[in-house]
XYZ file of C-alpha atoms in Angstrom:
410
model
C -29.550 16.731 5.452
C -27.082 14.218 6.415
C -28.608 11.393 4.228
C -28.900 14.004 1.285
C -25.254 14.803 1.625
C -24.042 11.184 1.707
C -26.216 9.921 -1.047
C -26.176 12.861 -3.547
C -22.888 14.457 -3.327
C -21.991 17.234 -5.807
C -21.471 16.195 -9.372
C -18.029 17.550 -9.229
C -17.246 15.613 -6.220
C -18.602 12.317 -7.922
C -16.342 12.931 -10.964
C -13.461 13.847 -8.801
C -13.855 10.587 -6.942
C -14.116 8.538 -9.992
C -10.943 10.251 -11.278
C -8.928 9.548 -8.053
C -10.043 5.994 -8.143
C -8.687 5.774 -11.682
C -5.328 7.144 -10.345
C -5.204 4.586 -7.595
C -6.107 1.814 -9.934
C -3.397 2.722 -12.445
C -0.904 3.202 -9.576
C -1.564 -0.428 -8.439
C -1.565 -1.975 -11.911
C 1.539 -0.531 -13.249
C 4.149 -2.044 -10.889
C 2.003 -5.215 -10.721
C 2.667 -5.804 -14.387
C 6.402 -6.093 -13.601
C 6.291 -8.129 -10.474
C 5.407 -11.501 -11.935
C 8.122 -11.005 -14.575
C 11.005 -10.945 -11.935
C 11.863 -14.583 -12.258
C 12.441 -14.128 -15.912
C 14.501 -10.936 -15.304
C 16.628 -12.752 -12.557
C 17.215 -15.544 -14.892
C 18.092 -13.368 -17.872
C 20.377 -11.214 -15.753
C 22.043 -14.460 -14.323
C 22.020 -13.155 -10.697
C 21.834 -15.005 -7.270
C 19.238 -14.298 -4.603
C 21.414 -11.711 -2.799
C 22.207 -9.795 -5.675
C 18.613 -9.862 -6.777
C 17.409 -8.572 -3.178
C 19.714 -5.750 -3.504
C 18.599 -4.740 -6.884
C 14.772 -4.760 -6.133
C 15.461 -2.761 -3.148
C 16.386 0.163 -5.413
C 12.594 0.697 -5.695
C 11.693 1.419 -2.201
C 15.124 3.261 -1.998
C 14.027 5.580 -4.626
C 10.759 6.072 -2.885
C 12.306 6.940 0.320
C 14.648 9.455 -1.349
C 12.046 11.249 -3.143
C 9.104 11.045 -0.717
C 9.902 14.068 1.287
C 9.957 16.156 -1.938
C 6.140 15.392 -2.743
C 4.854 18.168 -0.657
C 6.832 20.776 -2.274
C 5.669 19.593 -5.759
C 2.068 19.386 -4.815
C 2.222 22.950 -3.549
C 3.742 24.235 -6.780
C 1.907 22.042 -9.364
C -1.206 20.664 -7.595
C -1.813 17.073 -6.330
C -3.528 15.916 -9.410
C -0.870 17.137 -11.857
C 1.772 15.546 -9.719
C -0.148 12.282 -9.567
C -0.470 11.878 -13.259
C 3.191 13.133 -14.086
C 4.324 10.519 -11.544
C 2.205 7.854 -13.120
C 3.684 8.562 -16.573
C 7.379 8.587 -15.224
C 6.656 5.433 -13.242
C 5.510 3.754 -16.286
C 8.739 4.750 -18.257
C 10.865 3.668 -15.278
C 9.120 0.128 -15.116
C 9.520 -0.306 -18.946
C 13.288 0.571 -18.660
C 13.687 -1.846 -15.934
C 12.094 -4.694 -17.835
C 14.535 -4.008 -20.765
C 17.526 -3.352 -18.630
C 20.700 -5.322 -20.200
C 22.359 -5.300 -16.734
C 21.934 -5.483 -12.930
C 23.054 -1.921 -12.534
C 20.679 -0.523 -15.079
C 17.946 -2.687 -13.709
C 18.513 -1.307 -10.146
C 18.838 2.372 -11.529
C 15.490 2.061 -13.459
C 13.674 0.583 -10.469
C 15.262 3.502 -8.427
C 13.888 6.026 -10.570
C 10.451 4.239 -10.808
C 10.243 4.003 -7.035
C 10.901 7.741 -6.700
C 8.082 8.628 -9.028
C 5.811 6.055 -7.500
C 6.261 7.733 -4.016
C 5.451 11.080 -5.661
C 2.276 9.494 -7.115
C 1.373 7.794 -3.928
C 1.434 11.168 -1.759
C -0.293 13.128 -4.509
C -3.246 10.706 -5.114
C -3.755 10.371 -1.401
C -3.581 14.313 -1.037
C -6.280 14.569 -3.705
C -8.366 11.827 -2.424
C -8.522 13.848 0.927
C -9.719 16.651 -0.993
C -12.519 14.813 -2.434
C -13.301 13.311 1.085
C -13.759 16.786 2.509
C -16.328 17.471 -0.090
C -18.155 14.214 0.800
C -18.167 14.980 4.395
C -17.401 11.349 5.231
C -14.636 8.899 5.024
C -14.006 7.494 1.528
C -10.209 7.138 1.534
C -10.208 3.290 2.357
C -12.289 2.781 -0.748
C -9.396 4.396 -2.855
C -6.984 1.796 -1.298
C -9.371 -0.981 -2.125
C -9.254 0.209 -5.631
C -5.443 0.159 -5.614
C -5.648 -3.467 -4.662
C -8.010 -4.166 -7.603
C -5.386 -2.493 -9.764
C -2.746 -4.606 -8.398
C -4.690 -7.807 -8.903
C -5.437 -6.699 -12.513
C -1.940 -5.830 -13.131
C -0.825 -9.345 -11.999
C -3.532 -10.865 -14.188
C -2.330 -8.756 -17.080
C 1.271 -10.227 -16.522
C 0.069 -13.619 -16.298
C -1.874 -13.388 -19.473
C 0.968 -11.736 -21.342
C 3.290 -14.744 -20.181
C 0.544 -17.215 -21.111
C 0.313 -15.591 -24.723
C 4.073 -15.634 -24.994
C 4.443 -11.830 -25.343
C 7.854 -10.603 -24.837
C 8.782 -8.556 -21.834
C 9.210 -5.398 -23.822
C 5.861 -5.631 -25.641
C 4.017 -6.585 -22.538
C 5.402 -3.678 -20.410
C 5.078 -1.246 -23.303
C 1.520 -2.077 -23.922
C 0.464 -2.039 -20.211
C 2.270 1.244 -19.470
C 0.635 3.022 -22.532
C -2.894 1.880 -21.464
C -2.465 2.684 -17.824
C -0.817 6.106 -18.442
C -3.623 7.161 -20.934
C -6.207 6.261 -18.559
C -4.474 8.504 -15.820
C -4.090 11.318 -18.169
C -7.755 10.948 -19.056
C -8.791 11.090 -15.289
C -7.056 14.420 -14.899
C -9.671 16.568 -16.558
C -12.104 15.277 -13.811
C -10.032 15.993 -10.910
C -10.810 19.043 -8.570
C -9.616 22.335 -9.809
C -7.735 25.000 -7.733
C -4.946 24.831 -5.213
C -4.884 22.009 -2.672
C -4.638 24.463 0.307
C -7.849 26.064 -0.757
C -11.113 25.700 1.173
C -13.395 22.740 0.437
C -16.961 22.143 1.056
C -17.418 19.893 3.880
C -20.275 17.609 4.788
C -21.929 17.444 8.227
C -20.121 16.321 11.272
C -20.591 12.617 12.230
C -22.839 11.927 15.052
C -20.553 8.885 16.121
C -16.790 8.908 16.207
C -13.849 6.955 17.365
C -11.701 8.120 20.357
C -8.383 8.942 18.974
C -4.953 8.367 20.182
C -4.725 12.070 20.888
C -7.741 11.976 23.056
C -6.617 8.829 24.941
C -2.983 10.019 25.600
C -4.093 13.657 26.402
C -6.581 12.339 29.005
C -3.555 10.701 30.541
C -1.825 13.773 31.130
C 1.984 14.180 31.539
C 2.383 10.358 31.736
C 0.529 9.998 28.381
C 2.570 12.722 26.728
C 5.769 11.073 27.786
C 4.553 7.945 25.925
C 4.011 9.638 22.616
C 7.519 8.591 21.403
C 6.947 5.165 22.337
C 3.578 4.886 20.729
C 4.836 6.507 17.494
C 7.683 3.947 17.223
C 5.202 1.030 17.721
C 2.862 2.451 15.132
C 5.896 2.697 12.730
C 6.656 -0.944 13.485
C 3.104 -2.051 13.061
C 3.124 -0.134 9.515
C 6.372 -1.458 8.636
C 5.232 -5.279 9.391
C 2.307 -4.652 7.006
C 4.828 -3.587 4.320
C 7.059 -6.436 4.992
C 4.342 -8.894 4.347
C 3.283 -6.949 1.120
C 6.855 -6.732 -0.273
C 7.377 -10.433 0.424
C 4.378 -11.075 -2.061
C 5.717 -8.582 -4.348
C 9.315 -9.615 -4.409
C 9.520 -13.226 -3.709
C 6.046 -15.045 -3.998
C 6.569 -15.749 -7.762
C 10.147 -16.773 -7.165
C 9.312 -19.172 -4.338
C 6.336 -20.984 -6.202
C 8.385 -21.211 -9.459
C 11.691 -22.435 -7.877
C 10.957 -24.152 -4.710
C 7.629 -25.578 -5.726
C 8.129 -25.911 -9.499
C 5.184 -23.784 -10.554
C 4.781 -22.716 -14.142
C 5.578 -18.969 -14.688
C 1.939 -18.211 -15.226
C 0.894 -20.160 -12.060
C 3.756 -18.605 -10.124
C 1.950 -15.274 -10.500
C -0.870 -16.578 -8.397
C 0.911 -16.011 -5.087
C 1.175 -12.368 -5.625
C -2.389 -12.171 -7.047
C -3.677 -14.207 -4.014
C -1.995 -11.901 -1.570
C -3.299 -8.635 -2.962
C -6.675 -9.965 -3.769
C -7.128 -11.030 -0.273
C -5.684 -7.743 0.981
C -8.411 -5.941 -1.145
C -11.176 -8.169 0.621
C -9.752 -7.092 3.943
C -9.797 -3.407 3.079
C -13.291 -3.682 1.668
C -14.841 -5.196 4.923
C -12.168 -3.605 7.250
C -14.164 -0.499 8.143
C -17.177 -2.550 9.398
C -14.850 -4.920 11.393
C -13.290 -1.973 13.024
C -16.403 -0.260 13.802
C -17.837 -3.489 15.642
C -14.599 -4.839 17.190
C -12.071 -1.822 17.377
C -8.752 -1.519 15.538
C -6.822 -3.360 18.215
C -8.785 -6.573 18.069
C -8.808 -6.552 14.238
C -5.089 -5.846 14.171
C -4.206 -8.706 16.621
C -6.523 -11.184 14.793
C -4.855 -10.226 11.473
C -1.491 -10.704 12.862
C -2.558 -14.099 14.113
C -4.032 -14.998 10.791
C -0.766 -13.970 9.137
C 1.523 -15.844 11.400
C -0.519 -19.139 11.567
C -1.540 -19.043 7.958
C 1.927 -18.455 6.469
C 3.671 -20.321 9.166
C 1.702 -23.597 8.336
C 2.218 -22.928 4.623
C 6.094 -22.805 5.049
C 6.062 -25.659 7.426
C 4.229 -28.036 5.127
C 5.085 -26.614 1.555
C 2.480 -27.490 -1.100
C 1.469 -25.314 -4.034
C -2.238 -24.862 -2.924
C -1.241 -24.347 0.616
C 1.471 -21.867 -0.135
C -0.997 -19.894 -2.351
C -3.514 -19.949 0.453
C -0.785 -18.929 2.891
C 0.028 -15.777 0.839
C -3.780 -15.034 0.629
C -4.122 -15.225 4.501
C -1.108 -12.932 4.997
C -2.581 -10.366 2.621
C -5.951 -10.461 4.518
C -4.401 -10.338 7.924
C -2.401 -7.211 7.154
C -5.067 -5.322 5.149
C -5.962 -2.802 7.756
C -2.636 -2.298 9.453
C -1.186 0.753 7.569
C -4.409 2.738 7.672
C -4.630 1.972 11.268
C -1.083 3.074 12.077
C -1.542 6.359 10.002
C -4.801 7.171 11.783
C -3.340 6.809 15.150
C -0.108 8.538 14.452
C -2.047 11.644 12.956
C -3.975 11.850 16.221
C -0.949 11.877 18.599
C -0.652 14.936 20.978
C 2.458 17.163 21.186
C 3.204 16.914 17.269
C 2.392 19.427 14.566
C -0.710 18.573 12.445
C 0.372 15.970 9.960
C 3.654 15.219 11.532
C 2.847 11.893 12.911
C 1.257 10.782 9.633
C 4.449 11.876 7.703
C 6.711 10.051 10.093
C 4.880 6.780 9.817
C 4.457 7.135 6.021
C 8.025 7.676 5.353
C 9.628 5.361 7.821
C 7.397 2.457 6.819
C 8.962 2.464 3.475
C 11.978 1.006 5.257
C 10.066 -2.327 5.231
C 10.233 -2.217 1.363
C 13.824 -1.212 1.474
C 15.290 -3.649 3.971
C 13.111 -6.719 3.255
C 14.480 -7.752 -0.094
C 18.185 -7.745 0.702
C 17.574 -9.350 4.179
C 15.346 -12.171 2.694
C 17.682 -12.452 -0.220
C 20.898 -12.987 2.067
C 18.999 -15.418 4.238
C 17.818 -17.320 1.140
C 21.257 -17.500 -0.263
C 22.518 -18.893 3.146
C 19.494 -21.177 4.120
C 16.951 -21.124 1.252
C 14.010 -18.928 0.185
C 11.793 -20.903 2.394
C 13.730 -19.811 5.525
C 13.836 -16.338 4.217
C 10.089 -16.216 3.978
C 9.734 -16.712 7.736
C 9.831 -12.839 7.785
C 5.949 -12.982 6.987
C 4.929 -15.007 10.154
C 7.464 -13.020 12.286
C 5.782 -9.809 11.231
C 2.437 -11.248 12.163
C 3.775 -11.940 15.621
C 5.274 -8.435 15.935
C 1.641 -7.249 15.235
C 0.009 -9.255 17.835
C 2.517 -8.040 20.460
C 2.298 -4.321 19.552
C -1.585 -3.965 18.801
C -2.078 -2.637 22.213
C -1.166 0.943 21.000
C -4.206 0.977 18.695
C -7.855 2.145 19.495
C -9.533 -0.621 21.515
C -13.340 0.161 20.574
C -14.932 3.018 18.977
C -16.620 5.371 21.194
C -20.096 6.684 20.245
C -21.485 9.920 21.558
C-alpha cells in the first residue's frame, strides 16, 4: 500500500505538483533576471556603494512589511490565486525597478516587488504543503530545488540578454511576460477548494526524526525554559543562510566586475555559481541529513562556507572567487529548511508559530545585509564587506548544536 501511494499518486496531485513547481520556478527566475543587471543600474544612476546598499535593501524591506498579510489573503483568495497574482505584480515591480530614472523610484519599485514576492513565497509554500499532504510524504524540498533551477535560469537569461546587447527594458519586459504567462497557465492545474479544507493523506512513515519538540519535552521544565534560546538560535541560523544568499544576489556581480574586472556577462557567473551549488545541496540534502543528521550537515556546511569564501577573499582570483561563491551556496543549502523544521516542532508554542517567527525574522538578513556590506565597502572596500559570508559560516558552526543530531528510526 505504501509503495502504491508513493509511486502512483492521484492524477490531480501529480498535476498540482507540476503546477506548484512552475510557481517556484517562475518565482526564482523573475528576480534573478534583475540581479546581474545591478552593476549597470548602479552605473546609470551614478550612486556609491552605501546608497546602492540602502536602495537594494528596499526589496527585503517590502517583504518584511507585507509578509504577515499573506495569511489573510490566502484565507480570502486561496493560496494558488495569491501566488499567481503575486507573481504578476512582482514581475511588474521588477520591470519598473529596471526602468527607474532615479534612486528613489528604483528603491520604491524594489519595495513593491519585494512585498509581492513575499506574498508569492508564502502562498506557493502553502499550496505546496497541500500537495504534500496528498502525496503522504515529504516533497517540499523538491520545490525549493526547483526554485534554485529557476534562479539559475533567470541568471542565465540575464547573461544571455547582456551578451546579445538587449536593452534593460526589453530584457526585463520579455522575461516578465514569459514567466508570468507560465504562472498563469499553471493556475488551472492547482488544487481547488479552500486551503483549510481536508486533504487526502498518505500512509504514515515507518521511520521518523526525533523533533525539537520531542527532545525539549523530554527534558521537562528545563527544556521548556530553553525554548526562547533555541528559537533565537534557529533564527540566527536561518538568517546566516539568507545573509550568504543575499551576498550572491546583491554583490557577487559587482565584486567580480569592479574588483576583479570581469566582463558584465562573466560577472553574472558568481550569482549563478552560488544558486547552482545551492540547488545541488538541496537536491542531495535530504539523503545527507538522513545519514548524518541535520546538526552534522549544518556544521559541515558552515565550515565549507567559511573556508571556501574565506580563501577566495584572501587570495582573490576570478576562478577562485566564483568557486568561493559556489562553495558558500552549497554550504548554506539546507540551513533555512532545517531551522524551519526545528522551529515548527518547538514545545510551548501554538502550531505554526515557530515556523512563522523564523520565516519572518530571517528576512532581516536580506534587509540588513545590503546596507551593512555597502557601508563597509565604502569605508574599506567591497572585498572587506564580503567577509560577512565566512562570518556567517562560523556562526552556523557555533550554533548548529540546537539542530537534530541524528534521525531516530522506530
